Short mmCIF file of C-alpha atoms in Angstrom, two decimals:
data_model
loop_
_atom_site.label_atom_id
_atom_site.label_comp_id
_atom_site.label_asym_id
_atom_site.label_seq_id
_atom_site.Cartn_x
_atom_site.Cartn_y
_atom_site.Cartn_z
CA VAL A 7 -10.78 -10.38 2.95
CA GLN A 8 -9.11 -8.59 5.90
CA LEU A 9 -6.11 -6.30 5.68
CA GLN A 10 -3.69 -5.54 8.44
CA ALA A 11 -1.06 -2.85 7.49
CA CYS A 12 1.58 -1.79 9.76
CA GLY A 13 5.05 0.12 9.66
CA GLY A 14 3.98 3.74 9.78
CA GLY A 15 5.40 6.30 12.33
CA LEU A 16 7.39 9.55 12.75
CA VAL A 17 10.66 9.69 10.71
CA GLN A 18 12.95 12.72 9.61
CA PRO A 19 13.03 14.21 6.36
CA GLY A 20 15.37 11.95 4.03
CA GLY A 21 14.45 8.91 6.08
CA SER A 22 13.30 5.73 5.19
CA LEU A 23 9.97 3.61 6.25
CA ARG A 24 8.87 0.01 5.25
CA LEU A 25 4.96 -0.28 5.09
CA SER A 26 3.71 -3.87 4.94
CA CYS A 27 0.27 -5.19 4.51
CA THR A 28 -1.01 -8.81 4.91
CA ALA A 29 -4.44 -10.02 3.73
CA SER A 30 -6.49 -12.90 5.24
CA GLY A 31 -9.49 -14.87 4.53
CA THR A 32 -10.67 -18.23 4.01
CA PHE A 33 -10.57 -18.83 -0.11
CA PHE A 34 -9.38 -16.20 -1.99
CA THR A 35 -7.21 -14.98 -4.91
CA ILE A 36 -5.54 -11.62 -5.31
CA ASP A 37 -5.12 -9.72 -8.31
CA VAL A 38 -3.73 -6.47 -7.82
CA MET A 39 -1.99 -4.99 -4.51
CA GLY A 40 -1.51 -1.57 -4.01
CA TRP A 41 -0.91 1.38 -1.59
CA TYR A 42 -2.78 4.75 -1.57
CA ARG A 43 -2.59 7.94 0.81
CA GLN A 44 -4.82 10.49 2.06
CA ALA A 45 -3.06 14.06 3.46
CA PRO A 46 -4.88 16.05 5.41
CA GLY A 47 -7.25 18.02 3.63
CA LYS A 48 -6.85 16.26 0.56
CA GLN A 49 -8.45 13.31 -1.48
CA ARG A 50 -7.14 9.86 -1.55
CA GLU A 51 -4.75 9.27 -4.07
CA LEU A 52 -2.80 6.40 -5.53
CA VAL A 53 0.84 5.84 -4.62
CA ALA A 54 1.60 2.42 -6.04
CA THR A 55 0.45 -0.84 -7.40
CA ILE A 56 1.50 -4.10 -8.27
CA GLY A 57 0.05 -7.22 -10.03
CA SER A 58 0.10 -10.17 -8.04
CA SER A 59 0.95 -12.62 -11.08
CA SER A 60 2.84 -10.49 -13.12
CA GLY A 61 4.84 -8.45 -10.73
CA VAL A 62 4.24 -5.34 -12.90
CA SER A 63 4.41 -2.07 -10.72
CA ASN A 64 2.90 1.17 -11.17
CA TYR A 65 3.90 4.43 -9.22
CA ALA A 66 2.43 8.02 -9.01
CA ASP A 67 4.91 10.44 -10.33
CA SER A 68 5.56 12.10 -7.07
CA VAL A 69 7.03 8.88 -5.78
CA LYS A 70 8.81 7.51 -8.73
CA GLY A 71 12.64 6.81 -7.79
CA ARG A 72 12.00 7.11 -4.05
CA PHE A 73 9.40 4.53 -3.24
CA SER A 74 9.50 0.79 -4.14
CA ILE A 75 6.56 -1.63 -3.95
CA SER A 76 6.88 -5.49 -3.77
CA ARG A 77 4.79 -8.50 -2.62
CA ASN A 78 5.22 -11.78 -1.15
CA ASN A 79 2.49 -14.02 -2.57
CA ALA A 80 3.42 -17.10 -0.12
CA LYS A 81 2.59 -14.57 2.52
CA ASP A 82 -0.37 -12.52 0.79
CA THR A 83 1.63 -9.49 1.85
CA VAL A 84 2.67 -6.18 -0.12
CA TYR A 85 5.22 -4.01 1.00
CA LEU A 86 6.08 -0.41 0.18
CA GLN A 87 9.66 0.81 0.84
CA MET A 88 9.90 4.50 1.16
CA THR A 89 13.00 6.26 1.06
CA SER A 90 14.20 9.72 0.70
CA LEU A 91 11.01 10.55 2.54
CA LYS A 92 9.67 14.46 2.19
CA PRO A 93 7.31 16.37 4.81
CA GLU A 94 4.63 16.40 1.65
CA ASP A 95 4.32 12.27 2.05
CA THR A 96 2.96 12.97 5.44
CA ALA A 97 -0.39 11.10 5.19
CA VAL A 98 -2.39 8.16 6.22
CA TYR A 99 -1.48 5.25 3.98
CA TYR A 100 -4.07 2.54 2.94
CA CYS A 101 -3.37 -0.67 1.49
CA ASN A 102 -5.79 -1.97 -1.13
CA VAL A 103 -6.10 -5.78 -2.44
CA GLN A 104 -8.46 -6.77 -5.13
CA GLY A 105 -9.28 -10.20 -6.27
CA ARG A 106 -11.70 -13.29 -5.91
CA ASP A 107 -13.38 -14.34 -2.67
CA TYR A 108 -15.26 -17.60 -3.67
CA GLY A 109 -15.32 -16.46 -6.92
CA GLU A 110 -16.66 -13.14 -6.37
CA PHE A 111 -14.85 -9.80 -7.01
CA TYR A 112 -13.61 -7.84 -3.81
CA ASN A 113 -12.09 -4.94 -3.16
CA SER A 114 -10.36 -4.54 0.56
CA TRP A 115 -9.06 -1.74 2.18
CA GLY A 116 -6.87 -1.69 5.25
CA GLN A 117 -7.30 0.46 8.19
CA GLY A 118 -4.74 3.06 7.45
CA THR A 119 -1.36 3.60 9.11
CA LEU A 120 0.00 7.14 9.80
CA VAL A 121 3.33 8.48 8.20
CA THR A 122 4.77 11.67 9.47
CA VAL A 123 7.70 13.11 8.07
CA SER A 124 9.00 16.07 10.32
CA SER A 125 12.29 17.43 11.73
#
């Protein structure tokens, strides 16, 4: 399963950005979709996840109340709406999708999209 992410860029503190990530493949199902990020010199960390069927979401404490994850199952797409952005949100954001591909478990990562929060 391949993932294509887009929507990163440069934004001022307090601004907003929306990331999207679309999964493609031949015969697959999706269990969980999510976003992770990696800032320079730091480890990759969870930002948010959402259950494909349940719609139940989970957020890192650092983004609660500012970021919102959603999905469009018909389009196999996950979104991350980011508001009230802070300089510490600067990172490469990676989408992640887990599920079954021809019955076998897969764990796919997108190529990463850079978000820079700076004045």
